[in-house]
């Protein structure tokens, strides 16, 4: 009977009601099953109190007046009991007619209902309070603790089931904010905004931390476009309300712009930060560097320009800044060589930019001085923005205005300009690489020798590392800013240095020199590089080095070894050895072996891998199927009737086995990024954990 | 020094007879099938038999000091009612003719290893020797030298092994687990930094004869240290499973996940040792406390060296593998 009444109550707000109803029975069942016998009597008062709630609301709906709410006399209680008995035989037509009435006056009635709910929740509170001692602040601390341990599912369950439904506490803003922050760590956008909407419905005022967490969840979301839309919408709402963001919230917004949009939006946010009078820090520039990294073609040049702006503003780069610069060197290109040469190799621009910082060193005593600083910083940013997005055709334009501005020095500049222009034209055509003897470090502003007039071919991460000093130069730059490399710095350097170079072997010595505790990711990077070069012996030789440092290889180590197993003997031996060591090969291992076999066009090897995969019942995922579909294709110039071809016969043999193999193999779906965070029964959680492991391995 | 007394007891005589056979009959598999590991204590030993065996194992007697060559598998101390060296000390004292004085243990090798046990009937002498060992340990001077046969050859011919170790109760067994980068809190909770010196004496057949000198004391320290060098001790059925092989290259497996299991040796090695796989599963631990340094009578005297001969199965293994103790 209570259930039916609850159903009637929540049927009016249909989607919300259905959502609650879906979870009501499991919660109750869990409560009954989990508690001891002594706890069962305590459930009865909750049950009776929950049944009172819809009764009161229904009565209010019928009468339509609020007058009887504040008074609670004995005669009223007696009347309630009588009405309850009458309503149990109540007519359905009355309910339907009242629903129609509710729909017609939606806005007013919604406000009334919300007010009623709040008032009525005050009544049962004294009874509930005796049985429980927890406060909203206690729940805030518990959720915070769980989120720090990475248990977002448990935190959400504690909040939604125990705090709201069982204890029926009124949540505070901090309860919501800490959960939104937890969703932000993993990019659980849907849940975060759901919580945000809930707190608004409860008339709780969001704080700065709430908005920071919301922008953070947009930044970390797996789907960039919808996250960008949500963030822009939220930003517009805040602007409409004239809400002033603090620097932390701006940093989260900047991070969102860096990850979901592009560098232009980053600069817009950056200018707004300066306009609002916030003091930018190296952390602000770290987010700008993140924005540069999103541009794969020109991001390295952008990063260098942002770097120079940071130095010119007198900020000390942090270790994170240096690590982000290495990510740019690893992932991004230099863009158009001519534009890069114009912007990065000309000392005149640097001299111009360097002058304003002197004025910044004045003591800030008056508002005029502060305004001057703001204007100066804004001019810097706008100049940077213009330089960042120069088109190749505009590259030769900037030299003109300085000449016009200084007519007194026109002739000497013309003379100086003629020679570099002439030489630049020649080398631009030839694209000669700069001399090796010259030590160029673009991290030092204005330090480029005048004989260097243009960039040559800069295509590999090692080339870009050379532009910022190479391994030793980069580390000495860090030391210059009193920064010590950590394991992430050295891992990034391991990815960027040229394979087989002396710098690569020097990295192991640097671990000891800087007293950096080696971790497995660093060695996995080295193993992967050697395997990709086809140096399986070199990759294997790193295993004893691992053991010497007390490290145990994981599945990713074996996956990286599998990349180098081009010969059938090596690949099948790897699988056998892994099983002998009780390490179960997973889909990624087989995918790497399949890739190696396809590259060698060794169909016998490929069939052996598929047989092993079938024997161990390893599920197939999309990546593997795509690889095998590619291998099963006939070459474009295929002509079956032209003549006998041994190679084509091998393809036919493989196709026959592959199609039969595909029918008996189990398949694995790509897990949804948010599946593991849904509060589901135990079995689903186990599945979520497996998906989590898969994701962790996949996201290398 | 080192001269073995003439065997008088029938039990030891039986062992002596077996001892002669392995040297002369390495090529014959028939007799080896019955007794491939000579020198081990038989199962279900009685107290009297143990006392007789220990009396026969006396290597040296000088003043109050008695030197035993303990067989592998005999614990020195244990639970009440368990048959240990400590539990039969009164009887041993009686059988050695020490009427009033009672022997006490000054230094001994662990249960799983074989080798030298130093007993003393004089409390003052025992106390003086204990102080000497304590001072030597603090000064990082090794006093005990073990011999071990390892499956695999260490990369370096000599060096130090440093590792932080702790005892963990895994599946009902107390196991020693290495700890990477222990914090201060870890040290307070039972993690101990351990140190051993090792030197490769001889190599052959993919195995090595290694001298080990522990500078700290921890349960199964030497076995775990050799595992960390990717060369587990021959006959180590507790920790050798932590070394895996992939594409011919050895690597460490997680210590927490690996349960103790019988050591697996490759076919070529089994052939050289003339062992069947089932016999290899019963292979005793080849770890022997071979030499112990004692202070001289006066402070300026050079240390006295006590030696314990290798067990018969150990010598047989060295002979089969072509390793020689120099």
XYZ file of C-alpha atoms in Angstrom, chain A residues 517-518 540 543-544 547 549-553 558 570 573-574 577 581-582, chain B residues 155 180-181 228 230 244-254 258 261:
36
model
C 63.458 6.631 -7.966
C 63.028 4.656 -11.164
C 65.259 -7.914 -23.545
C 64.780 -6.942 -18.033
C 67.790 -7.659 -15.781
C 65.347 -6.655 -11.583
C 66.295 -1.993 -9.314
C 63.767 -4.295 -7.705
C 61.104 -3.655 -10.331
C 58.671 -6.275 -11.563
C 57.522 -6.055 -15.203
C 55.411 -7.719 -22.257
C 60.124 -15.040 -30.770
C 58.117 -18.180 -27.316
C 56.942 -14.981 -25.644
C 57.075 -17.955 -21.426
C 55.368 -17.381 -15.478
C 51.634 -17.304 -14.714
C 76.026 -10.912 -13.828
C 60.897 -1.169 -2.743
C 61.778 2.287 -1.421
C 66.918 -10.589 -6.482
C 67.934 -13.584 -10.682
C 60.510 -15.883 -14.451
C 61.970 -16.269 -17.919
C 60.776 -14.663 -21.113
C 62.553 -15.060 -24.453
C 65.524 -16.491 -22.588
C 65.801 -13.456 -20.331
C 65.167 -13.639 -16.606
C 63.023 -11.176 -14.712
C 61.361 -10.760 -11.322
C 57.779 -11.758 -10.678
C 55.655 -10.027 -8.024
C 53.812 -16.008 -6.114
C 56.328 -23.997 -5.360
